[in-house]
Short mmCIF file of C-alpha atoms in Angstrom, two decimals:
data_model
loop_
_atom_site.label_atom_id
_atom_site.label_comp_id
_atom_site.label_asym_id
_atom_site.label_seq_id
_atom_site.Cartn_x
_atom_site.Cartn_y
_atom_site.Cartn_z
CA MET A 422 -122.21 206.79 51.95
CA LYS A 423 -120.91 203.67 50.24
CA ILE A 424 -117.68 205.46 49.42
CA PHE A 425 -117.29 206.51 53.08
CA LYS A 426 -117.74 202.88 54.25
CA ASN A 427 -115.09 201.71 51.76
CA ILE A 428 -112.65 204.30 53.08
CA LEU A 429 -113.21 203.19 56.68
CA MET A 430 -112.73 199.57 55.67
CA LEU A 431 -109.40 200.39 53.96
CA LEU A 432 -108.22 202.30 57.04
CA GLY A 433 -109.14 199.35 59.26
CA VAL A 434 -107.20 196.93 57.08
CA PHE A 435 -104.18 199.29 57.06
CA PHE A 436 -104.28 199.55 60.87
CA VAL A 437 -104.40 195.77 61.33
CA VAL A 438 -101.52 195.18 58.88
CA SER A 439 -99.41 197.91 60.54
CA THR A 440 -99.98 196.36 63.98
CA LEU A 441 -98.90 192.94 62.74
CA ILE A 442 -95.75 194.33 61.07
CA PHE A 443 -94.78 196.24 64.27
CA ALA A 444 -95.29 193.11 66.38
CA VAL A 445 -93.15 190.98 64.07
CA GLN A 446 -90.41 193.66 63.98
CA SER A 447 -90.42 193.98 67.79
CA ASN A 448 -90.04 190.21 68.20
CA THR A 449 -87.19 190.22 65.69
CA ASP A 450 -85.44 193.09 67.48
CA ASN A 451 -85.84 191.34 70.83
CA GLU A 452 -84.36 188.17 69.37
CA LYS A 453 -81.44 190.18 67.95
CA ASN A 454 -80.84 191.86 71.31
CA THR A 455 -80.97 188.50 73.07
CA ASP A 456 -78.54 187.04 70.55
CA ALA A 457 -76.22 190.03 70.94
CA GLN A 458 -76.31 189.70 74.72
CA ASP A 459 -75.48 186.03 74.41
CA VAL A 460 -72.54 186.88 72.15
CA VAL A 461 -71.22 189.45 74.65
CA GLU A 462 -71.60 187.00 77.52
CA ASN A 463 -69.90 184.27 75.51
CA ASP A 464 -67.06 186.66 74.59
CA VAL A 465 -66.56 187.56 78.25
CA ASP A 466 -66.37 183.88 79.10
CA LYS A 467 -63.86 183.26 76.34
CA ASN A 468 -61.63 186.16 77.48
CA VAL A 469 -61.07 184.59 80.90
CA ALA A 470 -58.00 182.33 80.69
CA ASP A 471 -59.12 178.88 81.83
CA GLY A 472 -55.68 178.02 83.17
CA TYR A 473 -55.06 181.26 85.08
CA ARG A 474 -56.22 181.45 88.68
CA ILE A 475 -55.20 183.83 91.43
CA SER A 476 -54.99 182.21 94.83
CA ALA A 477 -53.47 182.62 98.25
CA ILE A 478 -49.89 181.39 98.64
CA ASP A 479 -48.75 178.63 100.97
CA ILE A 480 -45.92 180.09 103.04
CA PRO A 481 -43.05 177.64 103.73
CA GLU A 482 -42.99 176.52 107.34
CA ASP A 483 -39.21 176.77 107.68
CA LEU A 484 -38.56 180.39 106.71
CA ASN A 485 -35.24 181.76 107.86
CA PHE A 486 -32.89 184.60 107.06
CA ALA A 487 -29.18 183.71 107.04
CA GLY A 488 -30.05 180.68 109.17
CA GLU A 489 -31.93 182.76 111.75
CA VAL A 490 -35.44 181.49 112.46
CA VAL A 491 -38.50 183.63 111.71
CA PRO A 492 -41.25 183.66 114.42
CA GLN A 493 -43.98 182.23 112.19
CA ASP A 494 -46.25 181.55 115.17
CA ASP A 495 -46.86 185.32 115.42
CA PRO A 496 -49.96 186.28 113.34
CA GLU A 497 -48.75 189.85 112.80
CA ILE A 498 -45.45 188.55 111.43
CA MET A 499 -47.28 186.11 109.17
CA GLU A 500 -49.42 188.89 107.67
CA ARG A 501 -46.31 190.85 106.81
CA ILE A 502 -44.68 187.77 105.29
CA ASP A 503 -47.83 186.99 103.31
CA ARG A 504 -47.90 190.49 101.86
CA GLU A 505 -44.37 190.19 100.48
CA PHE A 506 -44.99 186.74 99.02
CA LEU A 507 -48.15 187.96 97.27
CA VAL A 508 -46.62 191.20 95.98
CA ASN A 509 -43.46 189.56 94.66
CA THR A 510 -45.14 186.45 93.24
CA TYR A 511 -47.89 188.27 91.37
CA TRP A 512 -45.61 191.03 90.09
CA GLN A 513 -44.72 188.53 87.41
CA SER A 514 -42.76 190.70 84.97
CA ASN A 515 -40.43 191.88 87.73
CA ALA A 516 -39.91 188.37 89.09
CA VAL A 517 -39.03 187.04 85.63
CA LEU A 518 -36.47 189.80 85.16
CA LEU A 519 -34.93 189.08 88.58
CA ILE A 520 -34.63 185.37 87.75
CA LYS A 521 -32.95 186.22 84.45
CA ARG A 522 -30.53 188.75 85.97
CA ALA A 523 -29.64 186.55 88.94
CA ASN A 524 -28.22 183.97 86.55
CA LYS A 525 -25.81 186.61 85.24
CA TYR A 526 -24.76 188.37 88.44
CA PHE A 527 -25.01 185.87 91.32
CA PRO A 528 -21.86 184.01 90.15
CA ILE A 529 -19.95 187.28 90.64
CA ILE A 530 -21.48 188.13 94.04
CA GLU A 531 -21.54 184.68 95.69
CA PRO A 532 -17.78 184.00 95.94
CA ILE A 533 -17.13 187.48 97.36
CA LEU A 534 -19.75 186.94 100.09
CA ALA A 535 -18.26 183.51 100.87
CA LYS A 536 -14.70 184.87 101.02
CA ASN A 537 -15.79 187.51 103.54
CA GLY A 538 -17.82 185.14 105.72
CA VAL A 539 -21.14 186.80 104.84
CA PRO A 540 -24.11 184.41 104.46
CA ASP A 541 -25.17 183.65 100.93
CA ASP A 542 -28.67 185.01 101.68
CA PHE A 543 -27.26 188.53 101.40
CA LYS A 544 -27.15 188.25 97.62
CA TYR A 545 -30.93 188.63 97.85
CA LEU A 546 -30.40 191.88 99.77
CA ALA A 547 -28.71 193.24 96.64
CA VAL A 548 -31.79 192.15 94.66
CA ALA A 549 -34.08 193.97 97.09
CA GLU A 550 -31.90 197.08 97.01
CA SER A 551 -31.50 197.53 93.26
CA GLY A 552 -33.13 194.73 91.28
CA LEU A 553 -29.53 193.89 90.24
CA GLN A 554 -29.20 197.13 88.29
CA ASN A 555 -26.92 200.15 88.55
CA VAL A 556 -29.66 202.46 89.77
CA VAL A 557 -29.46 205.72 91.74
CA SER A 558 -31.96 206.42 94.52
CA HIS A 559 -33.55 209.80 95.25
CA ALA A 560 -31.12 210.10 98.18
CA GLY A 561 -28.09 209.42 95.96
CA ALA A 562 -27.46 205.78 96.92
CA THR A 563 -25.84 204.16 93.90
CA GLY A 564 -25.21 200.81 92.25
CA PHE A 565 -26.26 197.24 92.93
CA TRP A 566 -25.62 197.69 96.66
CA GLN A 567 -27.02 201.23 96.86
CA ILE A 568 -23.98 202.74 98.53
CA MET A 569 -24.01 206.39 99.59
CA LYS A 570 -21.13 208.60 98.47
CA ALA A 571 -19.75 209.14 101.99
CA THR A 572 -19.96 205.42 102.81
CA GLY A 573 -18.19 204.48 99.60
CA ARG A 574 -15.32 206.84 100.35
CA GLU A 575 -15.19 205.69 103.99
CA TYR A 576 -14.62 202.14 102.78
CA GLY A 577 -12.01 203.06 100.19
CA LEU A 578 -13.92 203.51 96.96
CA GLU A 579 -13.00 206.29 94.54
CA VAL A 580 -16.10 208.43 94.03
CA ASN A 581 -15.97 211.50 91.80
CA SER A 582 -17.33 212.75 88.49
CA ASN A 583 -14.63 210.90 86.52
CA VAL A 584 -14.59 207.54 88.33
CA ASP A 585 -17.28 206.14 90.63
CA GLU A 586 -16.43 202.70 91.96
CA ARG A 587 -19.86 202.26 93.51
CA TYR A 588 -20.74 201.08 89.99
CA HIS A 589 -17.93 198.49 90.11
CA LEU A 590 -19.77 195.33 91.13
CA GLU A 591 -16.84 193.44 92.64
CA LYS A 592 -15.51 196.42 94.61
CA ALA A 593 -18.99 197.48 95.75
CA THR A 594 -19.69 193.93 96.95
CA GLU A 595 -16.48 194.01 99.00
CA VAL A 596 -17.64 197.26 100.63
CA ALA A 597 -21.07 195.78 101.38
CA CYS A 598 -19.37 192.80 103.05
CA ALA A 599 -17.19 195.06 105.20
CA TYR A 600 -20.26 197.03 106.30
CA LEU A 601 -22.27 193.91 107.06
CA ASN A 602 -19.50 192.27 109.07
CA LYS A 603 -19.01 195.46 111.08
CA TYR A 604 -22.65 195.64 112.14
CA LYS A 605 -22.99 191.91 112.69
CA LYS A 606 -20.43 192.41 115.46
CA LYS A 607 -22.49 195.30 116.83
CA TYR A 608 -25.95 193.68 116.77
CA GLY A 609 -25.04 190.02 117.16
CA ASN A 610 -27.36 188.73 114.42
CA TRP A 611 -27.73 188.99 110.67
CA THR A 612 -31.38 190.04 110.67
CA LEU A 613 -30.78 193.33 112.49
CA THR A 614 -27.66 193.78 110.38
CA ALA A 615 -29.78 193.57 107.21
CA ALA A 616 -32.27 196.06 108.65
CA SER A 617 -29.43 198.46 109.47
CA TYR A 618 -28.23 198.25 105.88
CA ASN A 619 -31.58 199.68 104.80
CA ALA A 620 -32.36 202.18 107.56
CA GLY A 621 -28.85 202.98 108.77
CA ALA A 622 -27.22 201.71 111.93
CA GLY A 623 -27.98 204.94 113.79
CA ALA A 624 -31.71 204.61 113.20
CA ILE A 625 -31.84 200.95 114.20
CA SER A 626 -29.88 201.58 117.40
CA LYS A 627 -32.17 204.50 118.23
CA TYR A 628 -35.35 202.45 117.78
CA LEU A 629 -33.96 199.53 119.79
CA GLY A 630 -33.26 201.90 122.66
CA ILE A 631 -36.58 203.73 122.56
CA GLN A 632 -38.66 200.57 122.26
CA GLN A 633 -36.50 198.54 124.68
CA VAL A 634 -36.28 195.43 122.53
CA ASP A 635 -33.33 193.61 120.94
CA ASP A 636 -34.90 191.83 117.98
CA TYR A 637 -35.95 192.96 114.47
CA TYR A 638 -39.27 191.14 114.74
CA ASP A 639 -40.18 193.08 117.90
CA LEU A 640 -39.38 196.49 116.43
CA LEU A 641 -41.99 198.94 115.17
CA LEU A 642 -40.34 200.48 112.12
CA GLY A 643 -41.26 202.63 109.15
CA GLN A 644 -42.91 200.85 106.25
CA GLU A 645 -39.80 200.41 104.09
CA THR A 646 -37.54 198.91 106.75
CA GLY A 647 -40.47 197.11 108.35
CA ARG A 648 -41.04 195.25 105.09
CA TYR A 649 -37.37 194.91 104.18
CA VAL A 650 -36.29 191.56 105.63
CA PHE A 651 -39.62 189.94 104.70
CA ARG A 652 -39.20 191.14 101.14
CA ILE A 653 -35.70 189.65 101.01
CA MET A 654 -37.06 186.31 102.24
CA ALA A 655 -39.84 186.32 99.66
CA ILE A 656 -37.36 187.08 96.87
CA LYS A 657 -35.06 184.35 98.17
CA GLU A 658 -37.86 181.77 98.12
CA ILE A 659 -39.16 182.73 94.66
CA LEU A 660 -35.72 182.85 93.04
CA SER A 661 -34.69 179.58 94.73
CA HIS A 662 -37.85 177.71 93.68
CA PRO A 663 -39.33 179.59 90.69
CA GLU A 664 -41.34 176.62 89.38
CA LYS A 665 -43.16 176.33 92.70
CA TYR A 666 -44.51 179.86 92.16
CA GLY A 667 -45.47 179.40 88.53
CA PHE A 668 -42.34 180.69 86.78
CA ASP A 669 -41.17 178.41 83.98
CA ILE A 670 -37.95 180.03 82.78
CA GLU A 671 -35.79 177.94 80.50
CA GLU A 672 -32.03 178.02 81.02
CA GLU A 673 -31.46 179.51 77.57
CA ASP A 674 -33.80 182.39 78.44
CA LYS A 675 -31.69 183.57 81.38
CA TYR A 676 -29.16 186.36 80.97
CA LYS A 677 -25.53 185.30 80.75
CA ALA A 678 -22.28 187.14 81.34
CA VAL A 679 -20.09 187.84 78.34
CA PRO A 680 -16.54 186.60 79.04
CA THR A 681 -13.90 189.30 79.33
CA PHE A 682 -10.18 189.82 79.77
CA LYS A 683 -8.52 192.57 81.82
CA VAL A 684 -6.42 195.48 80.63
CA ASP A 685 -4.47 197.74 83.00
CA ILE A 686 -4.36 201.50 82.48
CA GLU A 687 -1.76 203.63 84.28
CA GLU A 688 -1.97 206.83 82.23
CA PRO A 689 -4.66 209.36 81.32
CA VAL A 690 -7.03 208.40 78.51
CA LEU A 691 -8.10 211.28 76.28
CA SER A 692 -10.88 209.38 74.52
CA PHE A 693 -12.45 206.09 75.53
CA ALA A 694 -14.08 205.94 72.10
CA ASP A 695 -10.60 205.75 70.54
CA PHE A 696 -9.46 203.40 73.31
CA ALA A 697 -12.36 201.02 72.61
CA GLN A 698 -11.58 200.88 68.91
CA GLN A 699 -8.15 199.47 69.72
CA TYR A 700 -9.96 196.38 70.97
CA GLU A 701 -12.45 196.33 68.08
CA ILE A 702 -15.43 197.36 70.22
CA ASN A 703 -17.29 200.66 70.58
CA TYR A 704 -17.69 203.10 73.47
CA LYS A 705 -21.11 201.72 74.46
CA ILE A 706 -19.76 198.18 74.88
CA LEU A 707 -16.76 199.45 76.84
CA LYS A 708 -19.07 201.33 79.23
CA ARG A 709 -21.40 198.33 79.51
CA HIS A 710 -18.55 196.32 81.03
CA ASN A 711 -17.03 199.22 82.98
CA PRO A 712 -19.91 201.39 84.26
CA TRP A 713 -17.64 202.86 86.93
CA LEU A 714 -15.98 204.95 84.19
CA ARG A 715 -18.30 207.94 84.39
CA GLU A 716 -16.90 210.14 81.64
CA ALA A 717 -15.61 209.64 78.10
CA HIS A 718 -12.04 210.21 79.28
CA LEU A 719 -9.86 209.32 82.28
CA ASN A 720 -7.98 212.09 84.10
CA ASN A 721 -5.60 209.92 86.12
CA SER A 722 -3.11 212.67 86.90
CA SER A 723 -1.75 210.51 89.74
CA ARG A 724 -0.94 207.64 87.35
CA LYS A 725 -3.04 205.24 89.40
CA LYS A 726 -3.48 201.75 87.97
CA TYR A 727 -7.01 201.02 86.79
CA THR A 728 -8.19 197.71 85.38
CA VAL A 729 -10.84 197.67 82.67
CA GLU A 730 -12.67 194.66 81.31
CA ILE A 731 -12.73 194.02 77.58
CA PRO A 732 -15.13 191.44 76.08
CA TYR A 733 -13.72 188.70 73.92
CA LYS A 734 -14.41 188.96 70.21
CA GLY A 735 -17.54 187.59 68.63
CA TYR A 736 -20.10 188.33 71.34
CA TYR A 737 -21.43 191.66 70.11
CA LYS A 738 -22.89 192.78 66.82
CA GLY A 739 -20.34 194.82 64.94
CA ALA A 740 -17.40 193.68 67.10
CA LYS A 741 -14.67 192.08 65.00
#
């Protein structure tokens, strides 16, 4: 009987000790969990950039396109404007690239627009069309100005598998100016002219007739053309005042044109790789400055005079 009581006593002591150990362990685990939660919460706080805030954008009160006033007292118009300012401001990587490229290409485009009497604002149309790149659309529109094959030929560009002058920035800009001046005479204002560049003059004339209006801002259009002029205005504002929209791009960070000299060609060229070596550059560099040369040779059976641009020495790695 005494032995039995001793056993019960030992079991009781074991039970009490086990309960105390479990309680202490539970408290410790709870404290660890609380500490871990605090660490996670603190980490979340630390991962939010203190200086980065997303906010609405103040739209300038004097928006215009090519000097033509925008009806900013219309709430529907203002929503469409606001969308383009938000999209183009907060698509930061794209905006930075546009600012950098504009520094390189605007000096080529601006004097051609001025010579042809086309408002300077139309350089931003080229930005909206191509991002200042020699891109090709799904419909086949090509180059900085996104010119269709038939339109290029209509306005005097050579377009074939060997030579495609839609990639020639100066010549393509001349064609864009001729088109814009033609439809400015038709529509009487630059805003509808810009819209016709995107949608086509036939489509714009059709919609004006069906809807019985005479102004871009009164037209109900498809999404792309409906956003088009507003997008151009947003790009114009951001590229004109980048600091105002949070873009701090140093002058040395902008892209710059490499100076070139011109060489005339009046005969076929069997190999542009060999031709490039004569000027101590390679084929890639030659094509970089003459993207309108579409193949590695030039047929030129008619002995037409072509002018290629050759970069001066010392600007490219490997060039002598």
